[in-house]
Coordinates of C-alpha atoms and ligand atoms in Angstrom, one line a residue:
M103 CA -30.3 -6.9 21.2
H104 CA -32.3 -4.0 21.7
R105 CA -35.0 -4.8 19.2
L106 CA -35.8 -7.8 21.5
L107 CA -36.3 -5.6 24.5
A108 CA -39.9 -4.7 25.3
P109 CA -40.4 -0.9 25.2
T110 CA -41.8 -1.1 28.9
L111 CA -38.3 -1.9 30.4
T112 CA -36.7 0.7 32.6
L113 CA -33.8 2.5 32.2
A114 CA -32.1 0.9 34.8
L115 CA -32.7 -2.3 33.2
L116 CA -31.4 -1.1 29.9
A117 CA -28.1 0.2 31.5
A118 CA -27.5 -3.2 33.3
A119 CA -28.3 -5.0 29.6
A120 CA -25.7 -2.8 28.0
F121 CA -23.0 -3.9 30.6
A122 CA -24.0 -7.5 30.3
A123 CA -22.2 -10.0 28.0
P124 CA -23.0 -9.4 24.4
A125 CA -26.4 -10.3 23.4
P126 CA -27.2 -12.2 20.0
A127 CA -27.6 -9.3 17.8
L128 CA -24.6 -7.7 19.3
A129 CA -22.3 -10.7 19.1
A130 CA -23.7 -11.2 15.5
D131 CA -22.5 -7.9 14.4
G132 CA -19.1 -8.7 15.8
I133 CA -19.1 -6.0 18.4
T134 CA -17.4 -6.7 21.7
R135 CA -16.9 -4.5 24.6
G136 CA -13.1 -3.5 25.0
T137 CA -10.1 -2.9 23.4
V138 CA -7.4 -5.3 21.9
Y139 CA -4.8 -3.5 24.3
K140 CA -5.2 -2.7 28.0
D141 CA -4.5 0.9 28.6
G142 CA -7.3 3.4 27.7
P143 CA -11.0 4.4 28.5
D144 CA -13.5 1.6 29.0
N145 CA -16.0 3.0 26.7
R146 CA -14.6 1.5 23.7
Y147 CA -16.2 -1.4 21.4
L148 CA -14.3 -3.4 19.0
L149 CA -15.7 -3.3 15.6
G150 CA -14.8 -6.9 14.5
G151 CA -16.7 -9.7 12.9
E152 CA -17.5 -9.4 9.5
W153 CA -16.7 -6.3 7.2
L154 CA -17.0 -5.9 3.7
F155 CA -14.4 -4.8 1.1
R156 CA -14.2 -3.8 -2.5
L157 CA -11.6 -2.5 -4.6
D158 CA -12.5 0.7 -6.2
N159 CA -11.3 0.0 -9.7
G160 CA -12.3 3.6 -10.6
Q161 CA -15.9 3.1 -9.9
G162 CA -16.5 4.0 -6.3
R163 CA -17.6 7.5 -6.3
K164 CA -19.1 7.0 -9.8
Q165 CA -21.2 4.1 -8.3
R166 CA -21.7 5.8 -4.8
F167 CA -20.1 2.9 -3.0
Q168 CA -20.8 5.1 0.1
R169 CA -24.6 4.7 -0.5
Q170 CA -24.9 1.2 -1.5
T171 CA -27.4 -0.8 0.7
T172 CA -26.8 -4.4 -0.8
T173 CA -23.9 -6.4 -0.5
D174 CA -23.5 -6.8 -4.3
G175 CA -19.8 -6.5 -5.3
W176 CA -18.6 -6.6 -1.8
T177 CA -16.6 -9.6 -0.3
K178 CA -16.4 -10.5 3.2
T179 CA -13.1 -9.5 5.2
A180 CA -11.9 -9.0 8.6
V181 CA -10.5 -6.0 10.1
P182 CA -7.5 -5.2 10.8
N183 CA -6.9 -5.9 7.0
T184 CA -4.7 -5.0 4.1
W185 CA -5.7 -5.7 0.6
N186 CA -2.1 -6.2 -0.9
A187 CA -0.3 -8.3 1.3
G188 CA 1.6 -10.9 -1.0
D189 CA 1.1 -8.8 -4.1
N190 CA 4.6 -7.6 -4.7
S191 CA 4.0 -5.9 -7.9
V192 CA 5.0 -2.4 -8.8
A193 CA 1.3 -1.5 -8.8
S194 CA 0.7 -2.8 -5.3
M195 CA 3.5 -0.6 -4.0
Q196 CA 2.4 2.4 -5.9
G197 CA -1.1 2.1 -4.1
T198 CA -4.8 2.0 -5.1
V199 CA -8.1 2.7 -3.6
G200 CA -9.9 0.2 -1.6
W201 CA -13.4 0.5 0.2
Y202 CA -14.3 -1.1 3.6
R203 CA -17.8 -1.3 5.1
K204 CA -19.3 -2.2 8.3
D205 CA -22.9 -3.0 9.2
F206 CA -23.6 -2.7 12.7
R207 CA -26.1 -1.9 15.2
L208 CA -25.2 0.1 18.1
P209 CA -24.5 -1.9 21.3
D210 CA -26.6 0.8 23.2
R211 CA -29.1 2.7 21.7
R212 CA -30.0 5.0 24.4
A213 CA -30.6 8.4 23.2
R214 CA -28.2 10.1 25.5
M215 CA -25.2 8.4 24.3
N216 CA -23.1 10.0 21.7
W217 CA -20.7 7.9 19.4
L218 CA -17.6 8.1 17.9
A219 CA -15.7 6.0 15.5
R220 CA -12.2 5.4 16.3
F221 CA -9.5 4.3 13.7
E222 CA -6.1 2.8 15.0
S223 CA -4.2 3.2 11.9
V224 CA -5.5 3.5 8.2
N225 CA -3.1 3.7 5.5
Y226 CA -3.4 6.1 4.1
R227 CA -6.2 8.8 2.9
A228 CA -9.3 8.1 4.6
Q229 CA -12.9 9.3 3.8
V230 CA -15.7 8.2 5.8
W231 CA -19.4 7.9 5.7
L232 CA -22.1 7.0 7.9
N233 CA -25.4 6.0 6.4
G234 CA -24.2 7.6 3.2
R235 CA -23.5 10.8 4.8
P236 CA -19.9 12.1 4.8
I237 CA -18.6 12.5 8.3
G238 CA -14.9 13.2 7.8
R239 CA -11.6 12.5 6.6
N240 CA -7.8 11.9 7.8
T241 CA -4.5 11.6 6.4
G242 CA -1.7 9.3 7.7
A243 CA -1.1 6.0 9.2
Y244 CA 0.2 4.6 12.7
L245 CA -1.7 7.0 14.7
P246 CA -5.1 6.8 16.2
W247 CA -7.9 9.3 15.0
D248 CA -11.7 9.6 15.7
L249 CA -14.8 11.3 14.1
R250 CA -18.1 11.8 15.9
L251 CA -21.0 9.8 14.4
P252 CA -23.5 12.8 14.0
R253 CA -26.6 12.1 16.0
S254 CA -29.0 12.9 13.0
A255 CA -27.3 10.3 10.9
L256 CA -27.0 7.6 13.2
K257 CA -29.6 4.9 13.5
R258 CA -30.3 4.0 17.3
G259 CA -32.4 0.7 16.6
E260 CA -31.6 -0.4 13.2
T261 CA -28.4 -1.2 11.3
N262 CA -25.9 1.6 10.4
R263 CA -23.3 1.5 7.4
L264 CA -20.0 2.9 8.0
V265 CA -18.2 3.0 4.9
V266 CA -14.4 4.0 4.7
R267 CA -12.6 4.6 1.4
V268 CA -9.0 4.1 1.7
D269 CA -6.5 5.8 -0.9
N270 CA -3.0 4.6 -0.4
R271 CA -1.4 6.0 -3.4
R272 CA 1.5 7.9 -2.1
L273 CA 2.6 11.5 -2.6
R274 CA 6.1 12.9 -2.4
T275 CA 5.0 14.9 0.5
D276 CA 3.3 12.1 2.5
F277 CA 4.9 10.4 5.5
P278 CA 6.8 8.3 4.1
P279 CA 6.8 9.9 0.6
S280 CA 6.6 8.2 -2.8
G281 CA 9.3 8.5 -5.2
L282 CA 11.4 6.8 -7.7
T283 CA 14.6 5.0 -7.4
G284 CA 17.5 5.5 -9.9
S285 CA 15.9 2.5 -11.7
G286 CA 12.7 3.9 -12.0
D287 CA 11.1 1.8 -9.5
P288 CA 8.7 3.2 -6.6
A289 CA 11.0 4.2 -3.7
G290 CA 10.2 3.4 0.2
G291 CA 11.6 2.1 3.1
W292 CA 8.7 -0.7 3.7
W293 CA 5.9 -2.0 1.8
N294 CA 3.0 0.1 1.0
Y295 CA 0.3 -1.9 2.4
G296 CA -3.1 -0.2 2.2
G297 CA -6.2 -0.9 4.5
L298 CA -7.4 -0.8 7.9
L299 CA -4.1 -1.7 9.4
R300 CA -5.1 -1.6 12.8
E301 CA -8.3 -1.9 14.9
V302 CA -11.5 0.2 14.4
Y303 CA -13.6 0.9 17.5
L304 CA -16.9 2.5 18.6
Q305 CA -16.6 4.9 21.4
R306 CA -19.6 5.5 23.5
V307 CA -19.9 8.9 25.1
D308 CA -22.0 9.2 28.1
R309 CA -22.3 12.9 28.2
V310 CA -18.7 13.6 29.2
D311 CA -15.7 12.0 27.5
I312 CA -11.8 12.1 28.1
T313 CA -10.1 13.8 25.2
S314 CA -6.6 13.3 26.5
L315 CA -4.9 11.8 29.6
V316 CA -1.4 12.3 30.8
V317 CA 0.3 10.6 33.6
R318 CA 3.9 11.6 34.0
P319 CA 6.1 10.4 36.6
E320 CA 9.0 12.8 37.4
L321 CA 12.0 11.4 39.3
S322 CA 14.8 14.1 40.1
C323 CA 17.1 11.4 41.4
A324 CA 17.3 7.5 41.8
T325 CA 16.6 7.5 45.4
C326 CA 14.2 10.3 45.6
D327 CA 10.5 10.5 46.0
A328 CA 8.7 10.7 42.6
S329 CA 6.3 13.4 41.7
V330 CA 3.5 12.2 39.3
L331 CA 1.6 14.8 37.2
A332 CA -1.9 13.6 36.3
R333 CA -3.7 15.8 33.7
V334 CA -7.2 14.7 32.4
V335 CA -9.0 16.9 29.8
V336 CA -12.5 16.2 29.4
R337 CA -15.4 17.2 26.9
N338 CA -19.0 17.6 27.8
Y339 CA -20.9 16.5 24.8
G340 CA -24.1 17.6 26.3
D341 CA -26.4 20.8 25.8
A342 CA -26.1 21.9 29.2
T343 CA -23.5 22.6 31.8
A344 CA -22.3 19.5 33.7
R345 CA -20.6 19.4 37.3
V346 CA -17.7 16.9 36.5
R347 CA -15.6 15.2 39.1
V348 CA -12.7 13.3 38.2
G349 CA -10.8 11.1 40.8
G350 CA -8.5 8.3 40.7
S351 CA -5.7 6.3 42.2
F352 CA -1.8 5.5 41.4
G353 CA -0.7 2.2 42.8
G354 CA -3.5 2.3 45.4
R355 CA -2.6 5.9 46.2
A356 CA -5.8 8.4 45.9
I357 CA -5.8 11.0 43.2
N358 CA -8.0 13.9 43.6
L359 CA -8.6 16.1 40.5
G360 CA -11.4 18.1 41.9
S361 CA -14.7 18.8 40.4
R362 CA -15.5 21.5 37.9
R363 CA -18.5 23.0 36.1
V364 CA -17.8 22.2 32.5
G365 CA -20.0 24.2 29.9
A366 CA -22.1 22.6 27.1
R367 CA -19.6 21.3 24.4
D368 CA -16.9 22.7 26.1
F369 CA -13.4 21.3 27.4
E370 CA -11.9 21.5 30.7
R371 CA -8.7 20.5 32.2
F372 CA -8.2 18.8 35.6
Q373 CA -4.6 18.6 37.0
T374 CA -2.8 17.5 40.0
R375 CA 0.3 15.9 41.2
I376 CA 0.9 13.3 43.7
R377 CA 3.9 12.3 45.7
V378 CA 5.1 8.6 45.4
P379 CA 7.7 8.2 48.3
R380 CA 10.3 5.7 47.8
P381 CA 9.1 4.3 44.6
R382 CA 9.8 1.1 42.9
L383 CA 11.6 2.2 39.8
W384 CA 10.9 0.9 36.0
S385 CA 13.9 -0.5 34.2
P386 CA 14.6 -3.2 31.5
V387 CA 15.9 -5.6 34.4
S388 CA 12.8 -4.7 36.5
P389 CA 10.0 -3.3 34.5
Y390 CA 7.7 -2.4 37.5
L391 CA 4.4 -1.0 36.7
Y392 CA 1.9 0.8 38.8
G393 CA -1.7 0.3 38.2
V394 CA -3.6 3.6 37.5
R395 CA -7.2 4.2 37.4
F396 CA -9.4 7.2 36.8
T397 CA -13.2 7.8 37.2
V398 CA -15.2 10.4 35.7
R399 CA -18.4 11.5 37.2
A400 CA -21.1 13.8 35.8
G401 CA -23.6 15.2 38.2
N402 CA -24.2 12.0 40.4
R403 CA -23.4 9.4 37.7
R404 CA -20.2 7.5 37.2
V405 CA -19.8 8.1 33.4
L406 CA -16.3 6.8 32.4
G407 CA -13.3 4.7 33.6
Y408 CA -9.8 4.8 32.4
T409 CA -7.0 2.4 33.1
L410 CA -3.4 2.3 32.5
K411 CA 0.1 1.3 33.8
S412 CA 2.6 3.6 34.5
G413 CA 6.2 3.1 35.3
I414 CA 8.4 5.5 37.5
R415 CA 11.8 6.1 35.6
S416 CA 13.8 9.3 34.6
I417 CA 15.3 9.4 31.2
K418 CA 17.9 12.3 30.7
V419 CA 20.9 13.2 28.6
A420 CA 23.6 13.8 31.3
D421 CA 27.4 14.5 30.3
G422 CA 26.5 13.7 26.6
K423 CA 25.0 10.2 27.5
L424 CA 21.7 9.0 27.7
T425 CA 20.8 7.9 31.3
L426 CA 18.0 6.0 33.0
N427 CA 17.4 6.4 36.5
G428 CA 20.9 8.3 37.0
R429 CA 22.8 5.3 35.1
A430 CA 24.5 6.1 31.7
L431 CA 23.2 3.7 29.3
N432 CA 25.0 1.6 26.5
L433 CA 22.1 -0.1 25.0
R434 CA 21.9 -2.6 22.5
G435 CA 18.7 -3.3 20.4
V436 CA 16.9 -3.9 17.0
G437 CA 15.1 -1.8 14.5
L438 CA 11.7 -3.6 13.5
H439 CA 8.6 -3.4 11.2
E440 CA 5.1 -4.8 12.1
D441 CA 5.4 -6.9 9.1
D442 CA 3.9 -10.5 8.5
P443 CA 4.3 -12.8 5.4
Q444 CA 0.6 -13.3 5.2
R445 CA -0.9 -10.5 6.9
G446 CA 1.3 -7.5 6.2
F447 CA 1.0 -4.6 8.7
A448 CA -2.2 -5.9 9.8
I449 CA -0.9 -8.2 12.2
D450 CA -2.5 -9.8 15.5
R451 CA -1.7 -10.2 19.1
A452 CA 0.2 -13.5 18.6
R453 CA 2.5 -11.8 15.9
R454 CA 3.1 -8.9 18.3
E455 CA 4.0 -11.2 21.2
Q456 CA 6.3 -13.1 19.0
I457 CA 8.1 -9.9 17.8
A458 CA 8.8 -8.7 21.5
A459 CA 9.5 -12.2 22.6
Q460 CA 12.3 -12.4 19.6
A461 CA 13.7 -8.9 20.6
K462 CA 13.9 -10.1 24.3
E463 CA 15.6 -13.6 23.3
L464 CA 18.3 -11.7 21.5
G465 CA 19.1 -9.8 24.4
A466 CA 17.9 -6.4 23.2
T467 CA 16.9 -3.7 25.7
V468 CA 15.7 -1.1 22.9
I469 CA 13.5 -1.5 19.8
R470 CA 13.3 1.1 17.1
S471 CA 10.7 1.3 14.3
H472 CA 10.3 4.1 11.7
Y473 CA 6.7 4.9 12.9
P474 CA 4.7 4.6 16.0
L475 CA 3.8 1.0 17.1
H476 CA 0.7 -0.3 17.9
P477 CA -0.7 0.3 21.3
E478 CA -0.3 -3.3 22.5
M479 CA 3.2 -3.4 21.2
H480 CA 3.9 -0.3 23.6
E481 CA 2.4 -2.5 26.3
L482 CA 4.4 -5.3 25.7
A483 CA 7.4 -3.3 25.8
D484 CA 6.3 -1.6 29.1
R485 CA 6.0 -5.1 30.7
M486 CA 8.7 -6.7 29.0
G487 CA 11.4 -4.0 29.8
L488 CA 12.1 -2.8 26.1
L489 CA 13.0 0.7 25.6
V490 CA 11.4 2.3 22.6
W491 CA 12.9 4.6 20.1
S492 CA 9.6 6.3 19.1
E493 CA 9.9 7.9 15.7
I494 CA 7.4 9.5 13.4
P495 CA 7.3 8.4 9.8
V496 CA 9.1 11.6 8.6
Y497 CA 11.3 9.4 6.6
A498 CA 13.5 10.6 4.0
I499 CA 11.4 13.5 3.0
K500 CA 13.3 15.7 0.2
T501 CA 14.2 19.3 1.5
Q502 CA 12.2 20.9 -1.4
Y503 CA 9.0 19.0 0.4
L504 CA 9.6 19.7 3.9
K505 CA 10.2 23.5 2.8
R506 CA 6.3 23.4 2.2
E507 CA 4.4 24.9 5.1
T508 CA 1.8 22.3 4.6
V509 CA 4.3 19.4 5.0
R510 CA 5.8 20.9 8.1
K511 CA 2.4 21.3 9.6
L512 CA 1.3 17.7 8.8
A513 CA 4.8 16.5 10.3
A514 CA 4.0 18.6 13.4
R515 CA 0.6 17.0 13.6
E516 CA 2.2 13.4 13.7
L517 CA 4.7 14.5 16.3
E518 CA 1.7 15.8 18.5
S519 CA -0.6 13.0 18.0
N520 CA 2.2 10.6 18.7
I521 CA 3.0 12.2 21.8
L522 CA -0.8 12.6 22.9
A523 CA -1.4 9.0 22.0
N524 CA 1.8 7.1 23.6
Q525 CA 3.4 9.5 26.3
N526 CA 2.1 7.2 29.1
H527 CA 4.2 4.4 28.3
A528 CA 7.0 3.9 30.5
S529 CA 8.9 2.1 27.8
I530 CA 9.2 5.0 25.4
M531 CA 12.6 6.7 25.9
L532 CA 12.6 9.6 23.3
W533 CA 10.6 11.1 20.6
S534 CA 12.3 10.9 17.2
I535 CA 11.3 13.5 14.7
G536 CA 12.4 11.7 11.8
N537 CA 14.9 9.5 9.8
E538 CA 17.4 10.3 7.1
L539 CA 16.4 13.8 6.0
S540 CA 19.1 15.4 4.1
A541 CA 22.7 14.5 5.7
R542 CA 23.8 18.0 4.9
P543 CA 21.1 20.2 6.4
G544 CA 20.3 23.7 5.5
P545 CA 17.9 26.3 6.8
V546 CA 14.8 24.4 5.8
Q547 CA 15.8 21.4 7.9
S548 CA 17.0 23.3 10.8
F549 CA 13.6 25.3 10.9
Y550 CA 12.0 21.8 11.0
I551 CA 14.3 20.6 13.9
E552 CA 13.8 23.7 16.0
H553 CA 10.2 23.8 15.7
A554 CA 9.9 20.1 16.4
V555 CA 12.2 20.0 19.2
R556 CA 10.2 23.0 20.7
Q557 CA 6.8 21.2 20.2
A558 CA 8.1 18.1 21.7
K559 CA 9.4 19.6 24.9
A560 CA 6.3 21.8 25.1
L561 CA 4.0 18.6 25.1
D562 CA 6.3 16.3 27.1
P563 CA 9.1 18.0 28.8
S564 CA 10.3 14.6 30.4
R565 CA 11.8 13.2 27.6
P566 CA 14.9 13.7 25.1
V567 CA 14.3 14.7 21.4
G568 CA 16.3 12.8 18.8
L569 CA 16.7 12.3 14.8
A570 CA 18.1 9.5 12.9
V571 CA 20.6 10.7 10.3
A572 CA 22.7 9.0 7.5
G573 CA 26.2 8.8 8.6
Y574 CA 28.5 10.4 6.2
P575 CA 31.8 11.7 6.9
S576 CA 31.3 14.5 4.2
A577 CA 28.3 15.6 6.4
G578 CA 30.6 17.4 9.0
C579 CA 29.6 18.9 12.2
R580 CA 25.9 20.4 11.6
P581 CA 25.0 23.6 13.9
Q582 CA 21.5 22.8 12.6
Y583 CA 21.3 19.8 14.9
A584 CA 21.9 22.2 18.2
T585 CA 18.5 21.9 19.8
L586 CA 18.4 18.0 19.5
D587 CA 19.2 15.9 22.6
V588 CA 20.0 12.6 20.9
I589 CA 21.6 11.9 17.5
G590 CA 21.2 8.5 15.8
I591 CA 23.6 7.7 13.4
N592 CA 22.7 5.2 10.6
E593 CA 25.9 3.5 9.7
Y594 CA 26.6 1.1 6.9
F595 CA 30.4 1.3 6.8
G596 CA 31.5 -1.4 4.6
W597 CA 28.4 -2.2 3.3
Y598 CA 27.0 0.7 1.1
P599 CA 29.6 2.6 -0.7
G600 CA 27.9 6.0 0.3
P601 CA 28.4 9.3 -2.0
N602 CA 31.9 9.1 -3.5
G603 CA 32.5 5.9 -1.9
Q604 CA 33.0 7.5 1.4
I605 CA 31.7 4.6 3.6
A606 CA 33.0 1.7 1.3
D607 CA 35.8 1.0 3.8
R608 CA 34.6 -0.4 7.4
D609 CA 38.1 0.6 8.7
A610 CA 36.9 4.3 8.5
L611 CA 34.1 3.5 10.7
S612 CA 35.8 4.1 14.0
G613 CA 37.4 7.2 13.3
Y614 CA 34.1 8.5 11.7
L615 CA 32.4 7.7 14.9
D616 CA 34.9 9.6 16.7
S617 CA 34.5 12.8 14.7
V618 CA 30.9 12.7 15.5
R619 CA 31.3 12.6 18.9
A620 CA 33.8 15.5 18.7
C621 CA 31.0 17.6 16.9
Y622 CA 28.4 16.7 19.6
P623 CA 30.1 16.2 22.8
H624 CA 27.2 16.9 24.9
K625 CA 24.4 14.9 23.1
A626 CA 23.7 11.5 23.3
I627 CA 24.8 9.6 20.2
F628 CA 23.4 6.2 19.2
V629 CA 24.2 3.9 16.3
S630 CA 20.6 4.0 15.5
E631 CA 21.2 1.5 12.2
F632 CA 23.7 -0.9 10.9
G633 CA 23.3 -4.1 9.2
A634 CA 24.1 -6.1 6.1
E635 CA 22.0 -8.4 3.8
A636 CA 22.3 -12.2 3.9
N637 CA 20.4 -14.8 2.2
R638 CA 22.8 -17.8 1.4
D639 CA 25.8 -19.6 2.5
G640 CA 29.1 -18.6 0.7
P641 CA 32.4 -17.0 1.0
L642 CA 32.9 -14.4 3.9
E643 CA 34.2 -11.8 1.6
E644 CA 31.1 -12.1 -0.6
K645 CA 28.5 -9.5 0.3
G646 CA 25.0 -11.2 0.8
T647 CA 26.5 -14.4 2.5
F648 CA 25.6 -15.6 6.1
Q649 CA 29.1 -15.6 6.7
Y650 CA 29.6 -11.7 5.5
Q651 CA 26.7 -11.1 7.7
Q652 CA 28.5 -12.6 10.7
D653 CA 31.7 -11.1 10.2
F654 CA 29.9 -7.6 9.6
V655 CA 28.1 -7.8 13.1
N656 CA 31.2 -9.0 15.0
Y657 CA 33.2 -6.2 13.3
H658 CA 30.6 -3.5 13.9
L659 CA 29.6 -4.3 17.3
A660 CA 33.3 -4.5 18.5
V661 CA 33.9 -0.9 17.1
H662 CA 30.6 0.3 18.9
G663 CA 31.8 -1.4 21.9
S664 CA 35.1 0.7 22.0
K665 CA 33.4 3.8 22.3
P666 CA 32.6 4.6 26.0
W667 CA 30.9 7.7 25.1
L668 CA 28.1 5.8 22.8
S669 CA 24.8 5.4 24.3
G670 CA 23.8 2.4 22.4
S671 CA 23.5 0.5 19.0
V672 CA 20.6 -0.8 17.0
Y673 CA 20.8 -3.6 14.5
W674 CA 18.8 -3.0 11.7
A675 CA 16.7 -5.2 11.4
L676 CA 15.4 -8.0 13.8
Q677 CA 13.6 -9.7 10.8
E678 CA 13.2 -9.5 7.3
F679 CA 10.4 -7.5 5.8
R680 CA 8.9 -6.5 2.4
V681 CA 10.4 -3.2 1.4
R682 CA 9.9 -2.4 -2.3
P683 CA 10.0 -4.1 -5.8
N684 CA 13.5 -4.8 -7.0
W685 CA 15.3 -3.9 -3.8
D686 CA 18.7 -5.2 -3.7
G687 CA 19.8 -3.6 -0.5
G688 CA 23.5 -3.7 -1.6
N689 CA 23.3 -7.5 -1.9
P690 CA 24.6 -8.9 -5.4
R691 CA 22.2 -11.7 -5.3
P692 CA 19.0 -10.1 -3.7
N693 CA 15.6 -11.4 -3.3
P694 CA 13.2 -8.7 -3.9
P695 CA 10.9 -7.2 -2.3
V696 CA 12.2 -8.6 0.7
H697 CA 14.8 -6.7 2.8
E698 CA 17.2 -9.2 4.0
K699 CA 19.3 -7.4 6.6
G700 CA 17.3 -9.1 9.2
L701 CA 18.9 -11.7 12.0
L702 CA 15.7 -13.6 11.2
R703 CA 14.3 -14.8 7.9
F704 CA 11.0 -13.8 6.9
D705 CA 9.6 -17.0 7.9
G706 CA 11.1 -16.6 11.5
S707 CA 14.1 -18.9 11.4
K708 CA 17.5 -17.8 12.7
K709 CA 20.4 -16.7 10.5
P710 CA 23.8 -17.4 11.8
A711 CA 24.5 -13.9 12.6
W712 CA 21.6 -14.0 14.9
F713 CA 23.7 -16.1 17.5
D714 CA 26.7 -13.8 17.3
V715 CA 24.4 -10.8 18.1
Q716 CA 23.1 -12.5 20.9
R717 CA 26.5 -13.5 22.3
L718 CA 27.9 -10.0 22.0
F719 CA 24.6 -8.1 23.2
A720 CA 24.9 -10.7 26.3
A721 CA 28.6 -9.6 26.9
T722 CA 27.8 -5.9 26.9
P723 CA 26.8 -4.2 30.1
Q724 CA 23.8 -2.2 28.9
L725 CA 22.5 -0.7 31.8
G726 CA 25.6 1.1 33.1
A727 CA 27.1 2.2 36.2
Q728 CA 25.8 5.5 37.9
Ligands
GCB1030 C1 18.2 3.0 6.0 C2 17.1 3.2 6.4 C3 16.2 1.8 6.5 C4 16.6 1.0 5.3 C5 18.2 0.7 5.5 C6 18.5 -0.1 4.4 O1 19.0 3.9 6.5 O2 16.6 4.0 7.5 O3 14.8 1.9 6.4 O4 16.1 -0.2 5.4 O5 18.8 1.9 5.6 O6 18.7 -1.4 4.5 O7 19.1 0.4 3.5

């Protein structure tokens, strides 16, 4: 668009043009104002449209793909993208290196604007160049990160080349880690899809940007007035001090965060609290959301707006149960993956809406996944009344690696960035610091847990902190869990044998759960997983049949239902997904690489057990009495 503008145009006209509908050049570059999700600042532009991709094949750095200006060797693609959906080979699971490239013109070329590139989820290691110049790196998927586009490398009026080298070859210290199964195949709990799994945005900074924003409603009793903490951290990108004013509204009530001088390139925190008398509370049956809006002014100019939805509710552990707005919970729900037969983890809105609708249709009030969900998934959960067990992919890390300081630092960064990115969602009920670390924790895990709990509480004192553990009787009572609020038990009694066959007999489940309770009478206990593979009709006694799965869910949910102290139980999983080559999951007639404990097949159709679970969920009072 900018090349078409005569240089005599005034600044005001340029400003107006930047806010208008995309002009032809902008549209041709596939750049659109705004984000796929709704919450967030209004200075983001989706880097959509045509992207280019090529596999590395050991050539990328040698041939300097990052500097290439022609399109030879590149093929067209669209982002989000994974390059290995449908390639079920061992090599695909192990990972490789792929390159993405986006040629684009800035949607606004005014000199005072600074620009960031924001990546919502890149799996796994990313290195980024702008016009041939290296601008940064990141490690780890499922959480957003951004890089400043250096002014000296950025072309305001011409085409820019953003190149991302993505390496998804996993290490044993990654989240989740690589490893080998007993049979020598790559280990892992879900498919290692390489690529730009979620969107990429350009973020325009008009002198001042918001670097973090917290809206934290606090409710001391269900009939009390709410107190809402509003905290906005801004950064001045300019070379001179700016007078910055932050204001806003919460459900129509004004929030005044005041005005301050912010030094050149400095950060400043604005904070206040407002009272909301007689609030309408958020809950799964009535997921009421307040509209929240902030505006940032620098000098006399409004430079930024930020919109989000907030729900007022309290989530606490009291008398050994999780409570919502003072009511003891007995939730039922499902674990899930953001997987799709065609698109892998690079799913779109329609698929996210489908997943949320399926969870609701089943009667779930809680969903769990092994990694932070897409921001839009959180918004759907907020709106539809699904609580979220929010977990970082610190998944089955071996103690010898968790022992390393570098690994613990990375884990701490995951936790921090999950909380910073997602804490404003009413649906998130707890921060989970991992899944299935050693079931017999020692000093290493103890150290990890203590630090992670302290860190989570410092960042967000309003939510409980939990951990999902493999449920084995031999684990006994573990003092290492002392600081956790919530313990999730992954129980596969009667499905997997477990070490020395200790969980082979499902009749041991009830007594085992009681023993867990006896160990941790003051913590909230969940069954965070239970499930059985099913892919065919056959005898009820035969593992892997639909009949076995039906019998399994009936038995397990009856046992869970007999424990009044339990805070909830979560079936694993809602739907089938790709897990890893040669997966059998305990099924004598498996169908690798598909994990088949889902109540829905990978094609979305319902297995018979779906209807049992639906009936049993409906028959359970999940949002108990006060
Ligand atoms: C687990 C894991 C989960 C697996 C499941 C299984 O404990 O947490 O990621 O998919 O077991 O099916 O074995």
